Amino acid sequence: MSTYELVGVERTHNGDVLEVTLDSPETGNAFSLAMIEELTDVFGSMQDDRSVRAMVLSGAGENFGLGGQRSEFEGLNASGGGDDMWTLGRKARRMCSVLAQSDKVKIAKVHGKAVGAGFVVPLLCNLRVATRTATFRLPEAGLGVPPAWGGILGRLITVIGHSAATELVLTSRVVPADEAQRLGVVHAVVPDEEGALDTQVERWLRPMLRRRDNGSLATTIAILNAYADTSDQMNGAGLDIPLLASFVAMNTDT
């Protein structure tokens, strides 16, 4: 086993499984620009490493992830224009694309609060498990910002349906783990006991890694990715970056 620590991200090689941890608990693992860049590098190098067959994504501290780094967003609002938001939007979209298109088995372990990007980034993984007290929320409407980050609103709609996604986006209400499972946000809910998340991950990975060779497993994931990509191409994700940039420009004091 080997561990590499980056600013805000930790990655550990455990055999043919890469464990990636959002490691900024002091910010609630908020998706800062630095973390987005690091995750993009990690996911990209993972895809090129044929010794890695699966990736497990988790968060350090009390929460999985509290969304975008709000202090950075406020700084962009005060900067006098939307150019910086274009940069942030492009980087977030690229990170999500690299993760979504990887042909590795991708599993998300969610605990505590999963807010905004912390809610929807796990949807880019193939399998998702949460602790029983985990909660999910999309706060954008309550914050007065468009739900446009990383092009992942379309993935939410694909996973849980347009009607359910509309209600969650417009109300910004807290979704408990049991309801998240019913909606398809997560595939399994486990007790809040140490090791319970890892036990479920192992239950999923054991048959996949033992019974399938690299080629067949990667091909299966690639096929699933292709169907998801087809769905994503039909949504308005291409408007996310200009929407965010326009919002910043319109809400900047002059």
Short mmCIF file of C-alpha atoms in Angstrom, two decimals:
data_model
loop_
_atom_site.label_atom_id
_atom_site.label_comp_id
_atom_site.label_asym_id
_atom_site.label_seq_id
_atom_site.Cartn_x
_atom_site.Cartn_y
_atom_site.Cartn_z
CA MET A 1 0.00 0.00 0.00
CA SER A 2 1.31 3.45 -0.85
CA THR A 3 -0.14 6.84 0.12
CA TYR A 4 0.35 10.20 -1.61
CA GLU A 5 -0.82 13.39 0.06
CA LEU A 6 -1.71 16.46 -1.99
CA VAL A 7 -3.18 19.73 -0.82
CA GLY A 8 -6.81 18.82 -0.18
CA VAL A 9 -6.61 15.33 -1.67
CA GLU A 10 -5.12 12.06 -0.47
CA ARG A 11 -4.70 9.01 -2.67
CA THR A 12 -3.74 5.54 -1.49
CA HIS A 13 -2.90 2.56 -3.68
CA ASN A 14 -4.26 -0.60 -2.10
CA GLY A 15 -3.52 -3.38 -4.55
CA ASP A 16 -5.54 -2.74 -7.69
CA VAL A 17 -7.84 -0.25 -5.89
CA LEU A 18 -7.10 3.47 -5.73
CA GLU A 19 -8.59 5.15 -2.67
CA VAL A 20 -9.12 8.89 -3.19
CA THR A 21 -10.04 11.01 -0.17
CA LEU A 22 -11.24 14.61 -0.15
CA ASP A 23 -8.90 15.75 2.60
CA SER A 24 -9.81 19.28 3.59
CA PRO A 25 -12.00 18.70 6.67
CA GLU A 26 -11.45 22.24 7.94
CA THR A 27 -13.53 23.48 4.98
CA GLY A 28 -15.93 20.55 4.99
CA ASN A 29 -14.07 19.23 1.92
CA ALA A 30 -15.37 22.13 -0.13
CA PHE A 31 -14.47 21.88 -3.81
CA SER A 32 -11.96 24.72 -4.09
CA LEU A 33 -10.20 25.52 -7.35
CA ALA A 34 -7.04 23.86 -6.00
CA MET A 35 -8.94 20.70 -5.07
CA ILE A 36 -10.64 20.60 -8.48
CA GLU A 37 -7.26 20.81 -10.23
CA GLU A 38 -5.78 18.10 -8.01
CA LEU A 39 -8.73 15.77 -8.52
CA THR A 40 -8.49 16.26 -12.28
CA ASP A 41 -4.85 15.19 -12.15
CA VAL A 42 -5.63 12.22 -9.91
CA PHE A 43 -8.51 10.98 -12.06
CA GLY A 44 -6.49 11.49 -15.25
CA SER A 45 -3.45 9.60 -13.98
CA MET A 46 -5.76 6.87 -12.64
CA GLN A 47 -7.17 6.34 -16.11
CA ASP A 48 -3.67 5.95 -17.55
CA ASP A 49 -2.60 3.47 -14.85
CA ARG A 50 -3.62 0.01 -16.01
CA SER A 51 -2.74 -1.49 -12.60
CA VAL A 52 -5.73 0.39 -11.14
CA ARG A 53 -9.01 -1.44 -11.69
CA ALA A 54 -11.24 0.44 -9.26
CA MET A 55 -11.40 3.77 -7.43
CA VAL A 56 -13.12 4.51 -4.12
CA LEU A 57 -13.97 8.17 -3.38
CA SER A 58 -14.57 9.35 0.20
CA GLY A 59 -14.32 12.43 2.40
CA ALA A 60 -12.25 13.06 5.53
CA GLY A 61 -13.74 14.52 8.71
CA GLU A 62 -17.39 14.92 9.63
CA ASN A 63 -18.78 15.45 6.13
CA PHE A 64 -18.28 14.03 2.67
CA GLY A 65 -18.36 17.44 0.99
CA LEU A 66 -20.04 20.82 1.51
CA GLY A 67 -20.11 21.92 -2.12
CA GLY A 68 -18.11 24.62 -3.86
CA GLN A 69 -15.71 26.81 -1.93
CA ARG A 70 -18.09 29.69 -1.20
CA SER A 71 -15.36 32.14 -0.21
CA GLU A 72 -13.84 31.76 -3.68
CA PHE A 73 -17.23 32.34 -5.29
CA GLU A 74 -17.74 35.51 -3.24
CA GLY A 75 -14.29 36.66 -4.33
CA LEU A 76 -15.29 36.17 -7.94
CA ASN A 77 -18.47 38.18 -7.35
CA ALA A 78 -16.35 41.06 -6.12
CA SER A 79 -13.77 40.85 -8.90
CA GLY A 80 -15.68 42.98 -11.37
CA GLY A 81 -16.58 40.43 -14.03
CA GLY A 82 -17.18 36.84 -15.01
CA ASP A 83 -13.81 35.91 -16.57
CA ASP A 84 -12.60 34.07 -13.47
CA MET A 85 -15.88 32.18 -13.32
CA TRP A 86 -15.29 30.98 -16.87
CA THR A 87 -11.99 29.51 -15.67
CA LEU A 88 -13.56 27.90 -12.62
CA GLY A 89 -16.45 26.56 -14.68
CA ARG A 90 -14.17 25.04 -17.30
CA LYS A 91 -12.00 23.36 -14.67
CA ALA A 92 -15.00 21.94 -12.81
CA ARG A 93 -16.48 20.64 -16.07
CA ARG A 94 -13.17 19.02 -17.02
CA MET A 95 -12.80 17.31 -13.64
CA CYS A 96 -16.30 15.90 -13.85
CA SER A 97 -15.77 14.77 -17.42
CA VAL A 98 -12.50 12.97 -16.61
CA LEU A 99 -14.17 11.16 -13.70
CA ALA A 100 -17.35 10.28 -15.61
CA GLN A 101 -15.51 8.94 -18.67
CA SER A 102 -13.01 6.76 -16.79
CA ASP A 103 -13.40 3.05 -17.50
CA LYS A 104 -12.44 2.12 -13.92
CA VAL A 105 -15.05 0.90 -11.46
CA LYS A 106 -15.85 4.02 -9.43
CA ILE A 107 -17.45 3.82 -5.98
CA ALA A 108 -18.42 6.72 -3.69
CA LYS A 109 -18.65 6.41 0.10
CA VAL A 110 -20.81 9.19 1.55
CA HIS A 111 -21.14 10.17 5.21
CA GLY A 112 -22.28 13.29 7.02
CA LYS A 113 -23.45 16.08 4.74
CA ALA A 114 -23.24 15.93 0.96
CA VAL A 115 -24.10 19.40 -0.32
CA GLY A 116 -24.05 20.86 -3.83
CA ALA A 117 -21.03 19.43 -5.65
CA GLY A 118 -20.67 17.01 -2.73
CA PHE A 119 -24.13 15.70 -3.65
CA VAL A 120 -23.72 15.38 -7.40
CA VAL A 121 -20.06 14.45 -7.93
CA PRO A 122 -20.71 10.99 -6.43
CA LEU A 123 -23.36 10.54 -9.15
CA LEU A 124 -20.47 10.32 -11.61
CA CYS A 125 -19.41 7.11 -9.85
CA ASN A 126 -20.87 3.74 -10.80
CA LEU A 127 -21.89 2.71 -7.29
CA ARG A 128 -22.68 4.79 -4.22
CA VAL A 129 -23.13 3.87 -0.57
CA ALA A 130 -24.09 6.16 2.34
CA THR A 131 -24.32 5.90 6.09
CA ARG A 132 -27.80 5.99 7.58
CA THR A 133 -27.38 9.53 8.97
CA ALA A 134 -25.93 10.96 5.76
CA THR A 135 -27.91 13.79 4.18
CA PHE A 136 -28.00 15.31 0.70
CA ARG A 137 -28.92 18.84 -0.36
CA LEU A 138 -28.75 21.14 -3.37
CA PRO A 139 -28.53 24.68 -1.92
CA GLU A 140 -28.18 26.77 -5.08
CA ALA A 141 -31.76 28.08 -5.22
CA GLY A 142 -31.54 29.21 -1.61
CA LEU A 143 -28.25 30.96 -2.34
CA GLY A 144 -29.65 32.71 -5.42
CA VAL A 145 -27.22 31.10 -7.87
CA PRO A 146 -28.00 28.95 -10.94
CA PRO A 147 -27.63 25.17 -10.56
CA ALA A 148 -24.77 25.16 -13.06
CA TRP A 149 -21.55 23.54 -11.87
CA GLY A 150 -19.47 21.02 -13.75
CA GLY A 151 -22.25 20.07 -16.15
CA ILE A 152 -23.67 17.62 -13.63
CA LEU A 153 -27.30 18.74 -13.38
CA GLY A 154 -27.96 16.54 -16.38
CA ARG A 155 -26.47 13.55 -14.59
CA LEU A 156 -28.76 14.19 -11.62
CA ILE A 157 -31.78 14.24 -13.94
CA THR A 158 -30.59 11.05 -15.63
CA VAL A 159 -30.19 9.28 -12.29
CA ILE A 160 -33.36 10.31 -10.43
CA GLY A 161 -35.62 11.69 -13.16
CA HIS A 162 -36.62 15.20 -14.17
CA SER A 163 -39.56 15.48 -11.76
CA ALA A 164 -37.61 14.46 -8.65
CA ALA A 165 -34.61 16.58 -9.65
CA THR A 166 -36.85 19.62 -10.18
CA GLU A 167 -38.28 19.33 -6.67
CA LEU A 168 -34.87 18.95 -5.04
CA VAL A 169 -33.34 21.84 -7.00
CA LEU A 170 -36.21 24.27 -6.37
CA THR A 171 -36.74 23.50 -2.68
CA SER A 172 -33.12 22.96 -1.57
CA ARG A 173 -34.50 20.64 1.09
CA VAL A 174 -32.44 18.09 3.00
CA VAL A 175 -32.76 14.54 1.69
CA PRO A 176 -32.11 11.75 4.25
CA ALA A 177 -30.15 8.67 3.22
CA ASP A 178 -33.17 6.34 3.09
CA GLU A 179 -34.95 8.63 0.63
CA ALA A 180 -31.73 9.07 -1.33
CA GLN A 181 -31.64 5.31 -1.77
CA ARG A 182 -35.25 5.22 -2.98
CA LEU A 183 -34.46 7.95 -5.51
CA GLY A 184 -31.34 6.15 -6.76
CA VAL A 185 -28.90 8.75 -5.45
CA VAL A 186 -27.23 5.90 -3.54
CA HIS A 187 -27.47 2.15 -4.07
CA ALA A 188 -27.04 1.08 -0.45
CA VAL A 189 -27.41 2.53 3.05
CA VAL A 190 -25.38 1.09 5.92
CA PRO A 191 -25.37 1.62 9.69
CA ASP A 192 -23.28 4.39 11.21
CA GLU A 193 -20.67 1.95 12.43
CA GLU A 194 -16.94 2.05 11.84
CA GLY A 195 -16.08 -0.08 8.86
CA ALA A 196 -19.64 -0.44 7.56
CA LEU A 197 -18.95 1.62 4.43
CA ASP A 198 -15.80 -0.36 3.70
CA THR A 199 -17.64 -3.65 4.18
CA GLN A 200 -20.21 -2.68 1.55
CA VAL A 201 -17.49 -1.53 -0.85
CA GLU A 202 -15.70 -4.84 -0.43
CA ARG A 203 -18.97 -6.69 -1.01
CA TRP A 204 -19.28 -4.94 -4.35
CA LEU A 205 -15.67 -5.13 -5.43
CA ARG A 206 -14.87 -8.73 -4.51
CA PRO A 207 -16.89 -10.45 -7.27
CA MET A 208 -16.05 -7.81 -9.88
CA LEU A 209 -12.29 -7.90 -9.36
CA ARG A 210 -12.04 -11.66 -8.87
CA ARG A 211 -14.34 -12.88 -11.63
CA ARG A 212 -13.66 -10.42 -14.43
CA ASP A 213 -10.42 -9.64 -16.19
CA ASN A 214 -9.31 -6.08 -16.84
CA GLY A 215 -10.60 -6.04 -20.40
CA SER A 216 -14.13 -7.24 -19.75
CA LEU A 217 -14.57 -5.01 -16.69
CA ALA A 218 -13.27 -1.91 -18.47
CA THR A 219 -15.45 -2.68 -21.48
CA THR A 220 -18.55 -2.98 -19.31
CA ILE A 221 -17.84 0.39 -17.66
CA ALA A 222 -17.13 1.96 -21.06
CA ILE A 223 -20.51 0.78 -22.36
CA LEU A 224 -22.29 2.20 -19.33
CA ASN A 225 -20.37 5.45 -19.77
CA ALA A 226 -21.43 5.64 -23.41
CA TYR A 227 -25.12 5.50 -22.51
CA ALA A 228 -24.65 8.12 -19.80
CA ASP A 229 -22.72 10.36 -22.21
CA THR A 230 -25.50 10.09 -24.79
CA SER A 231 -27.97 11.30 -22.19
CA ASP A 232 -25.70 14.11 -21.04
CA GLN A 233 -25.20 15.37 -24.60
CA MET A 234 -28.94 15.97 -24.85
CA ASN A 235 -29.10 18.27 -21.84
CA GLY A 236 -28.14 21.91 -21.41
CA ALA A 237 -24.81 21.29 -19.69
CA GLY A 238 -23.00 23.30 -22.36
CA LEU A 239 -24.70 26.41 -20.98
CA ASP A 240 -23.36 25.95 -17.43
CA ILE A 241 -20.18 27.99 -17.82
CA PRO A 242 -21.72 31.03 -19.60
CA LEU A 243 -24.63 30.98 -17.14
CA LEU A 244 -22.29 31.18 -14.17
CA ALA A 245 -20.13 33.83 -15.79
CA SER A 246 -23.17 35.90 -16.70
CA PHE A 247 -24.53 35.58 -13.18
CA VAL A 248 -21.25 36.88 -11.73
CA ALA A 249 -21.17 39.79 -14.18
CA MET A 250 -24.78 40.78 -13.45
CA ASN A 251 -24.29 40.62 -9.70
CA THR A 252 -21.03 42.54 -9.51
CA ASP A 253 -21.23 46.04 -8.09
CA THR A 254 -19.93 48.62 -10.51
#
